C-alpha positions as a LaTeX table, in Angstrom:
\begin{tabular}{lrrr}
\hline
Residue & $x$ (\AA) & $y$ (\AA) & $z$ (\AA) \\
\hline
Met1 & 6.34 & $-14.68$ & $-16.23$ \\
Lys2 & 5.68 & $-14.61$ & $-12.45$ \\
Asn3 & 4.24 & $-11.66$ & $-10.86$ \\
Ala4 & 3.96 & $-10.79$ & $-7.03$ \\
Ile5 & 1.61 & $-7.81$ & $-6.04$ \\
Val6 & 3.07 & $-6.12$ & $-2.71$ \\
Leu7 & 0.75 & $-4.38$ & $-0.28$ \\
Glu8 & 3.00 & $-3.84$ & 2.93 \\
Gly9 & 3.77 & $-1.20$ & 5.42 \\
Ile10 & 1.01 & $-0.31$ & 7.53 \\
Asn11 & 2.16 & $-2.56$ & 10.60 \\
Asp12 & 5.55 & $-0.99$ & 10.29 \\
Ile13 & 4.13 & 2.38 & 10.69 \\
Asn14 & 1.37 & 1.68 & 13.22 \\
Asn15 & 2.15 & $-1.68$ & 15.62 \\
Thr16 & 5.36 & $-0.45$ & 16.93 \\
Thr17 & 6.14 & 2.18 & 20.09 \\
Thr18 & 8.13 & 4.46 & 17.58 \\
Pro19 & 6.90 & 3.79 & 13.73 \\
Thr20 & 9.66 & 2.70 & 10.97 \\
Pro21 & 10.75 & 5.75 & 9.09 \\
Ala22 & 9.64 & 6.07 & 5.35 \\
Asp23 & 13.28 & 5.65 & 4.48 \\
Gln24 & 13.53 & 2.18 & 6.06 \\
Ile25 & 10.45 & 0.96 & 4.83 \\
Ile26 & 11.48 & 1.83 & 1.46 \\
Ala27 & 14.77 & 0.23 & 1.81 \\
Gly28 & 12.70 & $-2.99$ & 2.70 \\
Tyr29 & 10.92 & $-2.43$ & $-0.51$ \\
Gln30 & 13.91 & $-2.16$ & $-2.69$ \\
Thr31 & 15.13 & $-5.39$ & $-1.05$ \\
Met32 & 11.83 & $-7.26$ & $-1.89$ \\
Ile33 & 12.25 & $-5.62$ & $-5.62$ \\
Asn34 & 15.96 & $-6.79$ & $-5.97$ \\
Gln35 & 14.97 & $-10.31$ & $-4.51$ \\
Ala36 & 11.93 & $-10.74$ & $-6.92$ \\
His37 & 13.81 & $-9.51$ & $-9.85$ \\
Thr38 & 16.72 & $-11.77$ & $-9.20$ \\
Ala39 & 14.33 & $-14.67$ & $-8.81$ \\
Gly40 & 12.68 & $-13.89$ & $-12.47$ \\
Val41 & 9.54 & $-12.23$ & $-10.70$ \\
Arg42 & 7.79 & $-8.88$ & $-11.80$ \\
Ile43 & 7.12 & $-7.19$ & $-8.56$ \\
Ile44 & 3.84 & $-4.80$ & $-8.41$ \\
Gly45 & 3.70 & $-2.36$ & $-5.79$ \\
Gly46 & 0.39 & $-1.65$ & $-3.93$ \\
Thr47 & $-0.10$ & 1.69 & $-1.90$ \\
Ile48 & $-0.60$ & 1.63 & 1.62 \\
Leu49 & $-4.45$ & 2.26 & 2.66 \\
Pro50 & $-5.35$ & 4.97 & 4.69 \\
His51 & $-5.74$ & 5.20 & 8.46 \\
Ser52 & $-7.83$ & 7.61 & 9.93 \\
Thr53 & $-6.73$ & 6.65 & 13.55 \\
Gln54 & $-2.93$ & 7.31 & 12.74 \\
Thr55 & $-1.23$ & 10.35 & 14.11 \\
Ala56 & $-0.03$ & 13.34 & 12.08 \\
Asp57 & 3.47 & 11.61 & 11.95 \\
Arg58 & 2.50 & 8.11 & 11.11 \\
Ala59 & 0.37 & 9.61 & 8.39 \\
Ala60 & 3.11 & 11.61 & 7.05 \\
Ile61 & 5.01 & 8.50 & 6.59 \\
Arg62 & 2.54 & 6.40 & 4.99 \\
Ala63 & 2.31 & 9.60 & 2.57 \\
Gln64 & 5.69 & 9.88 & 1.97 \\
Val65 & 6.10 & 6.07 & 1.16 \\
Asn66 & 2.67 & 6.03 & $-1.15$ \\
Asp67 & 4.54 & 8.90 & $-2.89$ \\
Trp68 & 7.86 & 6.51 & $-3.41$ \\
Ile69 & 5.52 & 3.55 & $-4.57$ \\
Arg70 & 3.65 & 5.78 & $-7.23$ \\
Thr71 & 6.56 & 7.94 & $-8.49$ \\
Ser72 & 9.63 & 6.15 & $-8.04$ \\
Gly73 & 9.69 & 3.46 & $-10.96$ \\
Ala74 & 11.38 & 0.96 & $-8.74$ \\
Phe75 & 8.15 & $-1.38$ & $-9.02$ \\
Asp76 & 7.42 & $-2.92$ & $-12.54$ \\
Ala77 & 4.04 & $-1.23$ & $-12.23$ \\
Val78 & 1.94 & 0.11 & $-9.59$ \\
Ile79 & $-1.48$ & $-0.54$ & $-8.06$ \\
Asp80 & $-3.07$ & 2.42 & $-6.48$ \\
Phe81 & $-4.95$ & 0.69 & $-3.44$ \\
Asp82 & $-5.08$ & 4.06 & $-1.59$ \\
Ala83 & $-6.94$ & 6.06 & $-4.27$ \\
Ala84 & $-9.44$ & 3.32 & $-4.74$ \\
Leu85 & $-10.20$ & 2.89 & $-1.11$ \\
Arg86 & $-9.99$ & 6.31 & 0.53 \\
Asp87 & $-12.93$ & 8.60 & 1.43 \\
Pro88 & $-12.74$ & 11.39 & $-1.11$ \\
Ala89 & $-14.38$ & 13.74 & 1.48 \\
Asn90 & $-11.70$ & 12.72 & 4.01 \\
Pro91 & $-8.84$ & 11.03 & 2.19 \\
Ala92 & $-7.02$ & 10.13 & 5.77 \\
Arg93 & $-9.57$ & 7.31 & 6.12 \\
Leu94 & $-11.13$ & 4.35 & 4.36 \\
Leu95 & $-14.28$ & 5.21 & 2.30 \\
Pro96 & $-17.26$ & 4.12 & 4.81 \\
Ala97 & $-18.71$ & 1.51 & 2.81 \\
Tyr98 & $-15.17$ & $-0.25$ & 2.88 \\
Asp99 & $-14.66$ & $-0.12$ & 6.53 \\
Ser100 & $-14.58$ & $-3.26$ & 8.39 \\
Gly101 & $-15.29$ & $-0.85$ & 11.63 \\
Asp102 & $-11.69$ & $-0.78$ & 12.80 \\
His103 & $-10.85$ & 2.18 & 10.62 \\
Leu104 & $-7.75$ & 0.24 & 8.99 \\
His105 & $-9.01$ & $-3.09$ & 7.40 \\
Pro106 & $-11.32$ & $-3.58$ & 4.69 \\
Asn107 & $-14.66$ & $-5.30$ & 4.75 \\
Ser108 & $-15.98$ & $-7.85$ & 1.92 \\
Ala109 & $-17.00$ & $-4.58$ & 0.07 \\
Gly110 & $-13.49$ & $-3.13$ & 0.22 \\
Met111 & $-11.69$ & $-6.44$ & $-0.48$ \\
Gln112 & $-14.04$ & $-6.68$ & $-3.32$ \\
Ala113 & $-12.88$ & $-3.02$ & $-4.68$ \\
Ile114 & $-9.39$ & $-4.10$ & $-3.97$ \\
Ala115 & $-9.72$ & $-6.93$ & $-6.03$ \\
Asn116 & $-11.65$ & $-4.64$ & $-8.76$ \\
Thr117 & $-8.42$ & $-2.11$ & $-8.53$ \\
Val118 & $-6.07$ & $-4.76$ & $-10.11$ \\
Asn119 & $-5.97$ & $-4.79$ & $-13.79$ \\
Leu120 & $-5.44$ & $-8.02$ & $-15.09$ \\
Ser121 & $-3.58$ & $-7.37$ & $-17.93$ \\
Leu122 & $-0.59$ & $-6.12$ & $-15.53$ \\
Leu123 & $-0.48$ & $-9.91$ & $-14.75$ \\
Thr124 & $-0.06$ & $-11.22$ & $-18.35$ \\
Ser125 & 2.11 & $-8.52$ & $-19.58$ \\
\hline
\end{tabular}
């Protein structure tokens, strides 16, 4: 069985003048899920990482999408990258030890934390 891990969406929220609404991001995920299943690929959803410089409306979109990823059952499995890399004292930001300095991209330790979050049994079941 082939597997794909999807970690997408932050650019749809951040890199536009008007952020993409959560329902459109979710529709994009649904399309990816359907295409993966049609191709015989299990698709594992990864939650979107925190970004502390987001406006409140953009943070709300990220939270809504992450909630859908975690609870919809649409993916074959879920990896909660958000929970693994966020700062427990301020869940809207990356843990400083994992922050590359731009408050969005993980540094080497953050990338290792992402790798460590992947339960390899997900890829063999």
